[in-house]
Protein backbone atom coordinates (compact mmCIF):
# COMPACT_ATOMS: atom_id res chain seq x y z
CA UNK A 1 0.00 0.00 0.00
CA UNK A 2 2.76 2.41 0.88
CA UNK A 3 6.28 2.76 2.11
CA UNK A 4 8.60 5.26 3.72
CA UNK A 5 12.32 5.75 3.97
CA UNK A 6 15.06 4.50 1.72
CA UNK A 7 15.86 1.01 0.48
CA UNK A 8 19.52 1.82 0.02
CA UNK A 9 21.22 4.33 2.31
CA UNK A 10 24.20 4.76 -0.04
CA UNK A 11 22.20 5.54 -3.17
CA UNK A 12 19.12 7.09 -1.58
CA UNK A 13 16.87 4.72 -3.54
CA UNK A 14 13.33 4.96 -2.16
CA UNK A 15 11.78 2.05 -0.30
CA UNK A 16 9.13 0.35 -2.41
CA UNK A 17 5.91 -1.04 -0.92
CA UNK A 18 6.79 -4.53 -2.17
CA UNK A 19 10.39 -4.52 -0.90
CA UNK A 20 11.39 -7.56 1.09
CA UNK A 21 13.07 -7.23 4.47
CA UNK A 22 14.72 -9.60 6.89
CA UNK A 23 12.74 -9.49 10.09
CA UNK A 24 15.62 -10.92 12.13
CA UNK A 25 14.54 -11.59 15.72
CA UNK A 26 10.89 -11.01 14.91
CA UNK A 27 10.96 -14.51 13.42
CA UNK A 28 11.05 -15.77 17.00
CA UNK A 29 7.30 -15.17 17.07
CA UNK A 30 6.95 -17.60 14.15
CA UNK A 31 8.83 -20.42 15.86
CA UNK A 32 6.97 -19.72 19.10
CA UNK A 33 3.65 -19.95 17.24
CA UNK A 34 4.66 -23.31 15.73
CA UNK A 35 5.82 -24.65 19.11
CA UNK A 36 2.56 -23.56 20.77
CA UNK A 37 0.56 -25.21 17.97
CA UNK A 38 2.52 -28.43 18.44
CA UNK A 39 1.94 -28.24 22.21
CA UNK A 40 -1.80 -27.71 21.66
CA UNK A 41 -1.80 -30.79 19.42
CA UNK A 42 -0.09 -32.79 22.18
CA UNK A 43 3.05 -33.41 20.11
CA UNK A 44 5.29 -31.85 22.77
CA UNK A 45 5.07 -29.97 26.05
CA UNK A 46 6.81 -26.75 26.98
CA UNK A 47 8.43 -28.61 29.87
CA UNK A 48 10.05 -31.19 27.58
CA UNK A 49 13.82 -30.99 27.75
CA UNK A 50 16.29 -30.43 24.96
CA UNK A 51 17.61 -33.92 25.70
CA UNK A 52 14.13 -35.38 25.09
CA UNK A 53 14.06 -34.03 21.53
CA UNK A 54 17.74 -33.68 20.63
CA UNK A 55 19.67 -36.31 22.61
CA UNK A 56 23.34 -35.49 23.11
CA UNK A 57 23.14 -31.98 21.63
CA UNK A 58 24.00 -30.17 24.87
CA UNK A 59 25.76 -31.37 28.02
CA UNK A 60 23.01 -29.68 30.07
CA UNK A 61 20.22 -30.72 27.70
CA UNK A 62 18.45 -32.72 30.39
CA UNK A 63 18.12 -29.59 32.54
CA UNK A 64 16.96 -27.11 29.87
CA UNK A 65 13.29 -27.03 28.84
CA UNK A 66 11.60 -25.65 25.75
CA UNK A 67 9.91 -23.09 28.02
CA UNK A 68 13.30 -21.89 29.28
CA UNK A 69 14.62 -21.64 25.72
CA UNK A 70 11.61 -19.50 24.71
CA UNK A 71 11.84 -17.24 27.75
CA UNK A 72 15.61 -16.76 27.46
CA UNK A 73 16.16 -18.41 30.85
CA UNK A 74 18.04 -21.49 29.60
CA UNK A 75 21.43 -20.26 30.79
CA UNK A 76 22.90 -20.71 27.31
CA UNK A 77 25.30 -18.12 25.95
CA UNK A 78 24.42 -15.99 22.92
CA UNK A 79 26.00 -16.30 19.50
CA UNK A 80 26.94 -12.61 19.49
CA UNK A 81 28.96 -13.12 22.68
CA UNK A 82 30.79 -16.08 21.16
CA UNK A 83 31.51 -14.34 17.85
CA UNK A 84 32.84 -11.24 19.64
CA UNK A 85 35.42 -13.34 21.50
CA UNK A 86 35.68 -16.26 19.08
CA UNK A 87 39.28 -17.38 19.86
CA UNK A 88 38.50 -17.68 23.58
CA UNK A 89 35.30 -19.63 22.94
CA UNK A 90 36.94 -21.83 20.30
CA UNK A 91 39.73 -22.70 22.76
CA UNK A 92 37.13 -24.35 25.04
CA UNK A 93 36.25 -26.90 22.35
CA UNK A 94 38.12 -30.04 23.35
CA UNK A 95 37.18 -32.06 20.26
CA UNK A 96 40.05 -31.36 17.80
CA UNK A 97 38.01 -32.25 14.71
CA UNK A 98 35.15 -29.93 15.68
CA UNK A 99 37.61 -27.18 16.67
CA UNK A 100 39.24 -27.43 13.21
CA UNK A 101 35.85 -27.36 11.47
CA UNK A 102 34.79 -24.28 13.44
CA UNK A 103 38.11 -22.52 12.74
CA UNK A 104 37.73 -23.22 9.01
CA UNK A 105 34.16 -21.94 9.07
CA UNK A 106 35.26 -18.75 10.85
CA UNK A 107 37.98 -18.22 8.22
CA UNK A 108 35.39 -18.66 5.46
CA UNK A 109 33.12 -16.05 7.07
CA UNK A 110 36.04 -13.62 7.54
CA UNK A 111 36.85 -13.99 3.85
CA UNK A 112 33.20 -13.59 2.85
CA UNK A 113 30.97 -11.93 5.48
CA UNK A 114 27.91 -12.82 3.35
CA UNK A 115 28.65 -16.55 3.66
CA UNK A 116 25.82 -18.56 5.15
CA UNK A 117 26.39 -20.53 8.34
CA UNK A 118 24.04 -23.27 9.47
CA UNK A 119 22.91 -22.56 13.06
CA UNK A 120 24.02 -26.04 14.16
CA UNK A 121 27.67 -24.87 14.04
CA UNK A 122 27.07 -22.13 16.62
CA UNK A 123 25.03 -24.57 18.70
CA UNK A 124 27.95 -27.01 18.65
CA UNK A 125 30.30 -24.22 19.74
CA UNK A 126 27.88 -23.18 22.50
CA UNK A 127 27.74 -26.76 23.79
CA UNK A 128 31.37 -26.37 24.92
CA UNK A 129 30.75 -23.09 26.76
CA UNK A 130 29.81 -22.81 30.43
CA UNK A 131 26.23 -21.85 31.17
CA UNK A 132 25.74 -18.15 31.96
CA UNK A 133 23.39 -19.14 34.79
CA UNK A 134 21.52 -22.19 36.04
CA UNK A 135 18.62 -23.11 33.75
CA UNK A 136 15.47 -21.28 34.81
CA UNK A 137 17.23 -18.92 37.24
CA UNK A 138 17.62 -15.67 35.29
CA UNK A 139 17.03 -13.94 31.99
CA UNK A 140 19.85 -13.92 29.44
CA UNK A 141 19.01 -13.55 25.75
CA UNK A 142 20.32 -16.43 23.65
CA UNK A 143 19.89 -16.74 19.89
CA UNK A 144 21.45 -20.17 20.36
CA UNK A 145 18.44 -21.15 22.46
CA UNK A 146 16.05 -19.94 19.79
CA UNK A 147 17.90 -21.91 17.12
CA UNK A 148 17.47 -25.00 19.30
CA UNK A 149 13.74 -24.24 19.57
CA UNK A 150 13.65 -24.31 15.76
CA UNK A 151 15.36 -27.71 15.68
CA UNK A 152 12.85 -29.05 18.22
CA UNK A 153 9.92 -27.65 16.24
CA UNK A 154 11.20 -29.36 13.08
CA UNK A 155 11.67 -32.68 14.86
CA UNK A 156 8.30 -32.58 16.65
CA UNK A 157 6.53 -31.29 13.54
CA UNK A 158 8.18 -33.85 11.28
CA UNK A 159 9.15 -31.28 8.64
CA UNK A 160 11.84 -28.65 8.08
CA UNK A 161 11.13 -25.37 9.86
CA UNK A 162 10.53 -23.35 6.64
CA UNK A 163 7.86 -25.89 5.62
CA UNK A 164 6.21 -25.65 9.03
CA UNK A 165 6.18 -21.85 8.73
CA UNK A 166 4.65 -22.04 5.28
CA UNK A 167 1.99 -24.62 6.23
CA UNK A 168 1.14 -23.34 9.69
CA UNK A 169 1.60 -19.57 9.41
CA UNK A 170 2.10 -18.15 5.92
CA UNK A 171 -0.62 -20.05 4.04
CA UNK A 172 -3.34 -19.85 6.73
CA UNK A 173 -2.74 -16.10 7.10
CA UNK A 174 -2.47 -15.66 3.31
CA UNK A 175 1.02 -14.19 3.58
CA UNK A 176 1.71 -14.85 -0.09
CA UNK A 177 5.00 -12.98 -0.27
CA UNK A 178 6.47 -14.07 3.05
CA UNK A 179 9.24 -16.64 3.25
CA UNK A 180 11.92 -17.89 5.58
CA UNK A 181 15.29 -16.68 4.27
CA UNK A 182 17.42 -15.97 7.36
CA UNK A 183 20.70 -15.85 5.40
CA UNK A 184 22.00 -15.44 1.89
CA UNK A 185 20.60 -13.45 -0.99
CA UNK A 186 17.09 -12.06 -0.58
CA UNK A 187 14.90 -12.94 -3.57
CA UNK A 188 13.13 -10.03 -5.25
CA UNK A 189 13.32 -6.30 -4.53
CA UNK A 190 14.71 -5.65 -1.07
CA UNK A 191 16.31 -3.12 1.20
CA UNK A 192 20.10 -3.08 1.26
CA UNK A 193 22.61 -1.77 3.77
PDB file of C-alpha atoms in Angstrom:
ATOM      1  CA  UNK A   1       0.000   0.000   0.000  1.00  0.00           C
ATOM      2  CA  UNK A   2       2.756   2.408   0.875  1.00  0.00           C
ATOM      3  CA  UNK A   3       6.282   2.755   2.109  1.00  0.00           C
ATOM      4  CA  UNK A   4       8.598   5.261   3.722  1.00  0.00           C
ATOM      5  CA  UNK A   5      12.319   5.751   3.972  1.00  0.00           C
ATOM      6  CA  UNK A   6      15.063   4.500   1.719  1.00  0.00           C
ATOM      7  CA  UNK A   7      15.856   1.005   0.479  1.00  0.00           C
ATOM      8  CA  UNK A   8      19.523   1.819   0.024  1.00  0.00           C
ATOM      9  CA  UNK A   9      21.224   4.326   2.306  1.00  0.00           C
ATOM     10  CA  UNK A  10      24.205   4.759  -0.039  1.00  0.00           C
ATOM     11  CA  UNK A  11      22.198   5.541  -3.174  1.00  0.00           C
ATOM     12  CA  UNK A  12      19.120   7.089  -1.579  1.00  0.00           C
ATOM     13  CA  UNK A  13      16.872   4.720  -3.542  1.00  0.00           C
ATOM     14  CA  UNK A  14      13.328   4.964  -2.164  1.00  0.00           C
ATOM     15  CA  UNK A  15      11.783   2.047  -0.298  1.00  0.00           C
ATOM     16  CA  UNK A  16       9.130   0.350  -2.409  1.00  0.00           C
ATOM     17  CA  UNK A  17       5.909  -1.037  -0.916  1.00  0.00           C
ATOM     18  CA  UNK A  18       6.787  -4.533  -2.168  1.00  0.00           C
ATOM     19  CA  UNK A  19      10.385  -4.516  -0.900  1.00  0.00           C
ATOM     20  CA  UNK A  20      11.394  -7.562   1.088  1.00  0.00           C
ATOM     21  CA  UNK A  21      13.073  -7.229   4.475  1.00  0.00           C
ATOM     22  CA  UNK A  22      14.724  -9.599   6.889  1.00  0.00           C
ATOM     23  CA  UNK A  23      12.745  -9.489  10.088  1.00  0.00           C
ATOM     24  CA  UNK A  24      15.618 -10.916  12.130  1.00  0.00           C
ATOM     25  CA  UNK A  25      14.542 -11.593  15.720  1.00  0.00           C
ATOM     26  CA  UNK A  26      10.891 -11.012  14.914  1.00  0.00           C
ATOM     27  CA  UNK A  27      10.955 -14.513  13.415  1.00  0.00           C
ATOM     28  CA  UNK A  28      11.055 -15.774  17.003  1.00  0.00           C
ATOM     29  CA  UNK A  29       7.296 -15.169  17.072  1.00  0.00           C
ATOM     30  CA  UNK A  30       6.951 -17.598  14.153  1.00  0.00           C
ATOM     31  CA  UNK A  31       8.831 -20.416  15.859  1.00  0.00           C
ATOM     32  CA  UNK A  32       6.973 -19.717  19.100  1.00  0.00           C
ATOM     33  CA  UNK A  33       3.646 -19.953  17.243  1.00  0.00           C
ATOM     34  CA  UNK A  34       4.663 -23.307  15.732  1.00  0.00           C
ATOM     35  CA  UNK A  35       5.819 -24.650  19.109  1.00  0.00           C
ATOM     36  CA  UNK A  36       2.564 -23.563  20.767  1.00  0.00           C
ATOM     37  CA  UNK A  37       0.556 -25.209  17.974  1.00  0.00           C
ATOM     38  CA  UNK A  38       2.522 -28.431  18.439  1.00  0.00           C
ATOM     39  CA  UNK A  39       1.944 -28.239  22.206  1.00  0.00           C
ATOM     40  CA  UNK A  40      -1.799 -27.713  21.661  1.00  0.00           C
ATOM     41  CA  UNK A  41      -1.802 -30.794  19.420  1.00  0.00           C
ATOM     42  CA  UNK A  42      -0.085 -32.791  22.184  1.00  0.00           C
ATOM     43  CA  UNK A  43       3.054 -33.410  20.111  1.00  0.00           C
ATOM     44  CA  UNK A  44       5.293 -31.853  22.770  1.00  0.00           C
ATOM     45  CA  UNK A  45       5.071 -29.971  26.046  1.00  0.00           C
ATOM     46  CA  UNK A  46       6.806 -26.752  26.985  1.00  0.00           C
ATOM     47  CA  UNK A  47       8.428 -28.614  29.872  1.00  0.00           C
ATOM     48  CA  UNK A  48      10.053 -31.190  27.579  1.00  0.00           C
ATOM     49  CA  UNK A  49      13.822 -30.987  27.748  1.00  0.00           C
ATOM     50  CA  UNK A  50      16.295 -30.432  24.956  1.00  0.00           C
ATOM     51  CA  UNK A  51      17.606 -33.924  25.700  1.00  0.00           C
ATOM     52  CA  UNK A  52      14.127 -35.381  25.094  1.00  0.00           C
ATOM     53  CA  UNK A  53      14.058 -34.030  21.534  1.00  0.00           C
ATOM     54  CA  UNK A  54      17.739 -33.677  20.625  1.00  0.00           C
ATOM     55  CA  UNK A  55      19.671 -36.307  22.606  1.00  0.00           C
ATOM     56  CA  UNK A  56      23.344 -35.488  23.109  1.00  0.00           C
ATOM     57  CA  UNK A  57      23.141 -31.979  21.626  1.00  0.00           C
ATOM     58  CA  UNK A  58      24.000 -30.171  24.868  1.00  0.00           C
ATOM     59  CA  UNK A  59      25.757 -31.372  28.017  1.00  0.00           C
ATOM     60  CA  UNK A  60      23.006 -29.683  30.072  1.00  0.00           C
ATOM     61  CA  UNK A  61      20.217 -30.719  27.697  1.00  0.00           C
ATOM     62  CA  UNK A  62      18.447 -32.716  30.387  1.00  0.00           C
ATOM     63  CA  UNK A  63      18.123 -29.588  32.537  1.00  0.00           C
ATOM     64  CA  UNK A  64      16.961 -27.106  29.871  1.00  0.00           C
ATOM     65  CA  UNK A  65      13.293 -27.033  28.838  1.00  0.00           C
ATOM     66  CA  UNK A  66      11.603 -25.648  25.753  1.00  0.00           C
ATOM     67  CA  UNK A  67       9.908 -23.086  28.018  1.00  0.00           C
ATOM     68  CA  UNK A  68      13.300 -21.894  29.280  1.00  0.00           C
ATOM     69  CA  UNK A  69      14.624 -21.636  25.722  1.00  0.00           C
ATOM     70  CA  UNK A  70      11.609 -19.505  24.711  1.00  0.00           C
ATOM     71  CA  UNK A  71      11.838 -17.242  27.754  1.00  0.00           C
ATOM     72  CA  UNK A  72      15.605 -16.765  27.461  1.00  0.00           C
ATOM     73  CA  UNK A  73      16.164 -18.408  30.847  1.00  0.00           C
ATOM     74  CA  UNK A  74      18.040 -21.493  29.595  1.00  0.00           C
ATOM     75  CA  UNK A  75      21.432 -20.256  30.793  1.00  0.00           C
ATOM     76  CA  UNK A  76      22.897 -20.706  27.305  1.00  0.00           C
ATOM     77  CA  UNK A  77      25.300 -18.117  25.950  1.00  0.00           C
ATOM     78  CA  UNK A  78      24.421 -15.990  22.925  1.00  0.00           C
ATOM     79  CA  UNK A  79      26.003 -16.302  19.496  1.00  0.00           C
ATOM     80  CA  UNK A  80      26.936 -12.614  19.489  1.00  0.00           C
ATOM     81  CA  UNK A  81      28.955 -13.122  22.677  1.00  0.00           C
ATOM     82  CA  UNK A  82      30.793 -16.078  21.160  1.00  0.00           C
ATOM     83  CA  UNK A  83      31.512 -14.341  17.855  1.00  0.00           C
ATOM     84  CA  UNK A  84      32.835 -11.239  19.641  1.00  0.00           C
ATOM     85  CA  UNK A  85      35.425 -13.342  21.502  1.00  0.00           C
ATOM     86  CA  UNK A  86      35.677 -16.259  19.083  1.00  0.00           C
ATOM     87  CA  UNK A  87      39.276 -17.381  19.859  1.00  0.00           C
ATOM     88  CA  UNK A  88      38.497 -17.682  23.581  1.00  0.00           C
ATOM     89  CA  UNK A  89      35.299 -19.630  22.938  1.00  0.00           C
ATOM     90  CA  UNK A  90      36.940 -21.829  20.305  1.00  0.00           C
ATOM     91  CA  UNK A  91      39.725 -22.700  22.763  1.00  0.00           C
ATOM     92  CA  UNK A  92      37.132 -24.350  25.039  1.00  0.00           C
ATOM     93  CA  UNK A  93      36.251 -26.900  22.346  1.00  0.00           C
ATOM     94  CA  UNK A  94      38.124 -30.043  23.347  1.00  0.00           C
ATOM     95  CA  UNK A  95      37.181 -32.058  20.256  1.00  0.00           C
ATOM     96  CA  UNK A  96      40.053 -31.357  17.798  1.00  0.00           C
ATOM     97  CA  UNK A  97      38.009 -32.246  14.712  1.00  0.00           C
ATOM     98  CA  UNK A  98      35.153 -29.926  15.679  1.00  0.00           C
ATOM     99  CA  UNK A  99      37.609 -27.183  16.668  1.00  0.00           C
ATOM    100  CA  UNK A 100      39.240 -27.427  13.210  1.00  0.00           C
ATOM    101  CA  UNK A 101      35.854 -27.359  11.468  1.00  0.00           C
ATOM    102  CA  UNK A 102      34.789 -24.280  13.444  1.00  0.00           C
ATOM    103  CA  UNK A 103      38.114 -22.518  12.745  1.00  0.00           C
ATOM    104  CA  UNK A 104      37.726 -23.224   9.008  1.00  0.00           C
ATOM    105  CA  UNK A 105      34.163 -21.942   9.068  1.00  0.00           C
ATOM    106  CA  UNK A 106      35.263 -18.746  10.854  1.00  0.00           C
ATOM    107  CA  UNK A 107      37.985 -18.220   8.222  1.00  0.00           C
ATOM    108  CA  UNK A 108      35.393 -18.656   5.457  1.00  0.00           C
ATOM    109  CA  UNK A 109      33.124 -16.047   7.068  1.00  0.00           C
ATOM    110  CA  UNK A 110      36.039 -13.620   7.545  1.00  0.00           C
ATOM    111  CA  UNK A 111      36.849 -13.995   3.849  1.00  0.00           C
ATOM    112  CA  UNK A 112      33.197 -13.589   2.853  1.00  0.00           C
ATOM    113  CA  UNK A 113      30.965 -11.931   5.481  1.00  0.00           C
ATOM    114  CA  UNK A 114      27.913 -12.821   3.350  1.00  0.00           C
ATOM    115  CA  UNK A 115      28.652 -16.552   3.663  1.00  0.00           C
ATOM    116  CA  UNK A 116      25.824 -18.557   5.148  1.00  0.00           C
ATOM    117  CA  UNK A 117      26.385 -20.533   8.343  1.00  0.00           C
ATOM    118  CA  UNK A 118      24.041 -23.274   9.471  1.00  0.00           C
ATOM    119  CA  UNK A 119      22.907 -22.562  13.060  1.00  0.00           C
ATOM    120  CA  UNK A 120      24.024 -26.037  14.160  1.00  0.00           C
ATOM    121  CA  UNK A 121      27.672 -24.867  14.045  1.00  0.00           C
ATOM    122  CA  UNK A 122      27.069 -22.134  16.620  1.00  0.00           C
ATOM    123  CA  UNK A 123      25.030 -24.569  18.699  1.00  0.00           C
ATOM    124  CA  UNK A 124      27.950 -27.013  18.647  1.00  0.00           C
ATOM    125  CA  UNK A 125      30.300 -24.225  19.742  1.00  0.00           C
ATOM    126  CA  UNK A 126      27.877 -23.183  22.496  1.00  0.00           C
ATOM    127  CA  UNK A 127      27.739 -26.755  23.785  1.00  0.00           C
ATOM    128  CA  UNK A 128      31.371 -26.367  24.920  1.00  0.00           C
ATOM    129  CA  UNK A 129      30.748 -23.091  26.764  1.00  0.00           C
ATOM    130  CA  UNK A 130      29.812 -22.814  30.429  1.00  0.00           C
ATOM    131  CA  UNK A 131      26.233 -21.845  31.173  1.00  0.00           C
ATOM    132  CA  UNK A 132      25.738 -18.155  31.956  1.00  0.00           C
ATOM    133  CA  UNK A 133      23.391 -19.142  34.790  1.00  0.00           C
ATOM    134  CA  UNK A 134      21.519 -22.189  36.040  1.00  0.00           C
ATOM    135  CA  UNK A 135      18.619 -23.111  33.754  1.00  0.00           C
ATOM    136  CA  UNK A 136      15.473 -21.277  34.812  1.00  0.00           C
ATOM    137  CA  UNK A 137      17.230 -18.922  37.236  1.00  0.00           C
ATOM    138  CA  UNK A 138      17.623 -15.668  35.291  1.00  0.00           C
ATOM    139  CA  UNK A 139      17.030 -13.936  31.986  1.00  0.00           C
ATOM    140  CA  UNK A 140      19.852 -13.915  29.443  1.00  0.00           C
ATOM    141  CA  UNK A 141      19.006 -13.554  25.753  1.00  0.00           C
ATOM    142  CA  UNK A 142      20.317 -16.434  23.648  1.00  0.00           C
ATOM    143  CA  UNK A 143      19.893 -16.737  19.887  1.00  0.00           C
ATOM    144  CA  UNK A 144      21.449 -20.169  20.358  1.00  0.00           C
ATOM    145  CA  UNK A 145      18.438 -21.154  22.464  1.00  0.00           C
ATOM    146  CA  UNK A 146      16.047 -19.936  19.790  1.00  0.00           C
ATOM    147  CA  UNK A 147      17.898 -21.914  17.123  1.00  0.00           C
ATOM    148  CA  UNK A 148      17.474 -25.001  19.302  1.00  0.00           C
ATOM    149  CA  UNK A 149      13.742 -24.242  19.572  1.00  0.00           C
ATOM    150  CA  UNK A 150      13.653 -24.310  15.765  1.00  0.00           C
ATOM    151  CA  UNK A 151      15.360 -27.709  15.685  1.00  0.00           C
ATOM    152  CA  UNK A 152      12.854 -29.050  18.219  1.00  0.00           C
ATOM    153  CA  UNK A 153       9.920 -27.652  16.237  1.00  0.00           C
ATOM    154  CA  UNK A 154      11.196 -29.358  13.078  1.00  0.00           C
ATOM    155  CA  UNK A 155      11.668 -32.678  14.858  1.00  0.00           C
ATOM    156  CA  UNK A 156       8.298 -32.585  16.647  1.00  0.00           C
ATOM    157  CA  UNK A 157       6.530 -31.287  13.535  1.00  0.00           C
ATOM    158  CA  UNK A 158       8.178 -33.855  11.283  1.00  0.00           C
ATOM    159  CA  UNK A 159       9.149 -31.280   8.643  1.00  0.00           C
ATOM    160  CA  UNK A 160      11.837 -28.652   8.078  1.00  0.00           C
ATOM    161  CA  UNK A 161      11.125 -25.370   9.856  1.00  0.00           C
ATOM    162  CA  UNK A 162      10.532 -23.351   6.638  1.00  0.00           C
ATOM    163  CA  UNK A 163       7.862 -25.894   5.616  1.00  0.00           C
ATOM    164  CA  UNK A 164       6.214 -25.649   9.034  1.00  0.00           C
ATOM    165  CA  UNK A 165       6.181 -21.846   8.728  1.00  0.00           C
ATOM    166  CA  UNK A 166       4.647 -22.041   5.277  1.00  0.00           C
ATOM    167  CA  UNK A 167       1.990 -24.616   6.226  1.00  0.00           C
ATOM    168  CA  UNK A 168       1.137 -23.341   9.691  1.00  0.00           C
ATOM    169  CA  UNK A 169       1.595 -19.571   9.407  1.00  0.00           C
ATOM    170  CA  UNK A 170       2.101 -18.145   5.918  1.00  0.00           C
ATOM    171  CA  UNK A 171      -0.622 -20.052   4.043  1.00  0.00           C
ATOM    172  CA  UNK A 172      -3.343 -19.854   6.734  1.00  0.00           C
ATOM    173  CA  UNK A 173      -2.742 -16.101   7.095  1.00  0.00           C
ATOM    174  CA  UNK A 174      -2.474 -15.657   3.309  1.00  0.00           C
ATOM    175  CA  UNK A 175       1.017 -14.191   3.584  1.00  0.00           C
ATOM    176  CA  UNK A 176       1.708 -14.855  -0.087  1.00  0.00           C
ATOM    177  CA  UNK A 177       5.004 -12.982  -0.272  1.00  0.00           C
ATOM    178  CA  UNK A 178       6.469 -14.071   3.051  1.00  0.00           C
ATOM    179  CA  UNK A 179       9.241 -16.639   3.252  1.00  0.00           C
ATOM    180  CA  UNK A 180      11.915 -17.887   5.585  1.00  0.00           C
ATOM    181  CA  UNK A 181      15.289 -16.675   4.267  1.00  0.00           C
ATOM    182  CA  UNK A 182      17.419 -15.973   7.358  1.00  0.00           C
ATOM    183  CA  UNK A 183      20.696 -15.854   5.404  1.00  0.00           C
ATOM    184  CA  UNK A 184      22.003 -15.438   1.889  1.00  0.00           C
ATOM    185  CA  UNK A 185      20.599 -13.452  -0.994  1.00  0.00           C
ATOM    186  CA  UNK A 186      17.093 -12.061  -0.584  1.00  0.00           C
ATOM    187  CA  UNK A 187      14.902 -12.944  -3.569  1.00  0.00           C
ATOM    188  CA  UNK A 188      13.131 -10.030  -5.248  1.00  0.00           C
ATOM    189  CA  UNK A 189      13.321  -6.297  -4.532  1.00  0.00           C
ATOM    190  CA  UNK A 190      14.709  -5.646  -1.067  1.00  0.00           C
ATOM    191  CA  UNK A 191      16.311  -3.116   1.200  1.00  0.00           C
ATOM    192  CA  UNK A 192      20.104  -3.080   1.260  1.00  0.00           C
ATOM    193  CA  UNK A 193      22.612  -1.767   3.773  1.00  0.00           C
TER     194      UNK A 193
END
